[in-house]
């Protein structure tokens, strides 16, 4: 059975090996992805705002 130190050393070695395989996005791709996330967040927020306003209005008419 391997000691905790040996297991940790092997784990960190494996992590370093896998990190060498990673292809990191460039600054253009990062900026484009960020823009997509921001736009999607705004669209979802507006949709939820509309649904909330509609449900509030309906409950106001039903209970009012």
PDB file of C-alpha atoms in Angstrom:
ATOM      1  CA  UNK A   1       0.000   0.000   0.000  1.00  0.00           C
ATOM      2  CA  UNK A   2       1.370   3.414  -0.977  1.00  0.00           C
ATOM      3  CA  UNK A   3       1.908   6.065   1.633  1.00  0.00           C
ATOM      4  CA  UNK A   4      -0.055   9.320   1.555  1.00  0.00           C
ATOM      5  CA  UNK A   5       3.076  11.160   0.407  1.00  0.00           C
ATOM      6  CA  UNK A   6       3.554   8.767  -2.523  1.00  0.00           C
ATOM      7  CA  UNK A   7      -0.132   9.058  -3.468  1.00  0.00           C
ATOM      8  CA  UNK A   8       0.068  12.848  -3.345  1.00  0.00           C
ATOM      9  CA  UNK A   9       3.230  12.899  -5.449  1.00  0.00           C
ATOM     10  CA  UNK A  10       1.637  10.617  -8.047  1.00  0.00           C
ATOM     11  CA  UNK A  11      -1.527  12.715  -8.078  1.00  0.00           C
ATOM     12  CA  UNK A  12       0.390  15.958  -8.630  1.00  0.00           C
ATOM     13  CA  UNK A  13       2.450  14.311 -11.356  1.00  0.00           C
ATOM     14  CA  UNK A  14      -0.747  13.206 -13.096  1.00  0.00           C
ATOM     15  CA  UNK A  15      -2.205  16.705 -12.761  1.00  0.00           C
ATOM     16  CA  UNK A  16       0.906  18.241 -14.340  1.00  0.00           C
ATOM     17  CA  UNK A  17       0.722  15.712 -17.185  1.00  0.00           C
ATOM     18  CA  UNK A  18      -2.938  16.488 -17.868  1.00  0.00           C
ATOM     19  CA  UNK A  19      -2.377  20.256 -17.697  1.00  0.00           C
ATOM     20  CA  UNK A  20       0.118  19.953 -20.561  1.00  0.00           C
ATOM     21  CA  UNK A  21      -2.699  18.554 -22.729  1.00  0.00           C
ATOM     22  CA  UNK A  22      -5.023  21.510 -22.111  1.00  0.00           C
ATOM     23  CA  UNK A  23      -5.571  23.992 -24.925  1.00  0.00           C
ATOM     24  CA  UNK A  24      -6.385  27.353 -23.392  1.00  0.00           C
ATOM     25  CA  UNK A  25      -8.669  29.790 -25.235  1.00  0.00           C
ATOM     26  CA  UNK A  26      -7.192  32.958 -26.658  1.00  0.00           C
ATOM     27  CA  UNK A  27      -8.232  36.422 -25.592  1.00  0.00           C
ATOM     28  CA  UNK A  28     -10.655  36.776 -28.542  1.00  0.00           C
ATOM     29  CA  UNK A  29     -12.432  33.534 -27.719  1.00  0.00           C
ATOM     30  CA  UNK A  30     -12.585  34.455 -24.044  1.00  0.00           C
ATOM     31  CA  UNK A  31     -14.074  37.867 -24.855  1.00  0.00           C
ATOM     32  CA  UNK A  32     -16.625  36.313 -27.243  1.00  0.00           C
ATOM     33  CA  UNK A  33     -17.648  33.700 -24.680  1.00  0.00           C
ATOM     34  CA  UNK A  34     -17.979  36.375 -22.006  1.00  0.00           C
ATOM     35  CA  UNK A  35     -20.207  38.440 -24.293  1.00  0.00           C
ATOM     36  CA  UNK A  36     -22.420  35.421 -24.984  1.00  0.00           C
ATOM     37  CA  UNK A  37     -22.806  34.789 -21.247  1.00  0.00           C
ATOM     38  CA  UNK A  38     -23.661  38.429 -20.541  1.00  0.00           C
ATOM     39  CA  UNK A  39     -26.252  38.594 -23.344  1.00  0.00           C
ATOM     40  CA  UNK A  40     -27.801  35.273 -22.309  1.00  0.00           C
ATOM     41  CA  UNK A  41     -27.997  36.448 -18.695  1.00  0.00           C
ATOM     42  CA  UNK A  42     -29.739  39.667 -19.732  1.00  0.00           C
ATOM     43  CA  UNK A  43     -32.228  37.766 -21.929  1.00  0.00           C
ATOM     44  CA  UNK A  44     -33.077  35.312 -19.138  1.00  0.00           C
ATOM     45  CA  UNK A  45     -33.396  38.148 -16.609  1.00  0.00           C
ATOM     46  CA  UNK A  46     -35.816  40.012 -18.900  1.00  0.00           C
ATOM     47  CA  UNK A  47     -37.830  36.830 -19.473  1.00  0.00           C
ATOM     48  CA  UNK A  48     -38.074  36.137 -15.740  1.00  0.00           C
ATOM     49  CA  UNK A  49     -39.006  39.769 -15.100  1.00  0.00           C
ATOM     50  CA  UNK A  50     -41.813  39.476 -17.653  1.00  0.00           C
ATOM     51  CA  UNK A  51     -43.114  36.213 -16.202  1.00  0.00           C
ATOM     52  CA  UNK A  52     -42.989  37.645 -12.686  1.00  0.00           C
ATOM     53  CA  UNK A  53     -44.809  40.805 -13.763  1.00  0.00           C
ATOM     54  CA  UNK A  54     -47.471  38.747 -15.562  1.00  0.00           C
ATOM     55  CA  UNK A  55     -48.028  36.411 -12.613  1.00  0.00           C
ATOM     56  CA  UNK A  56     -48.156  39.357 -10.191  1.00  0.00           C
ATOM     57  CA  UNK A  57     -50.695  41.105 -12.405  1.00  0.00           C
ATOM     58  CA  UNK A  58     -52.816  37.941 -12.689  1.00  0.00           C
ATOM     59  CA  UNK A  59     -52.794  37.373  -8.935  1.00  0.00           C
ATOM     60  CA  UNK A  60     -53.685  41.018  -8.430  1.00  0.00           C
ATOM     61  CA  UNK A  61     -56.712  40.639 -10.710  1.00  0.00           C
ATOM     62  CA  UNK A  62     -57.775  37.327  -9.151  1.00  0.00           C
ATOM     63  CA  UNK A  63     -57.348  38.387  -5.516  1.00  0.00           C
ATOM     64  CA  UNK A  64     -58.050  42.074  -5.950  1.00  0.00           C
TER      65      UNK A  64
END
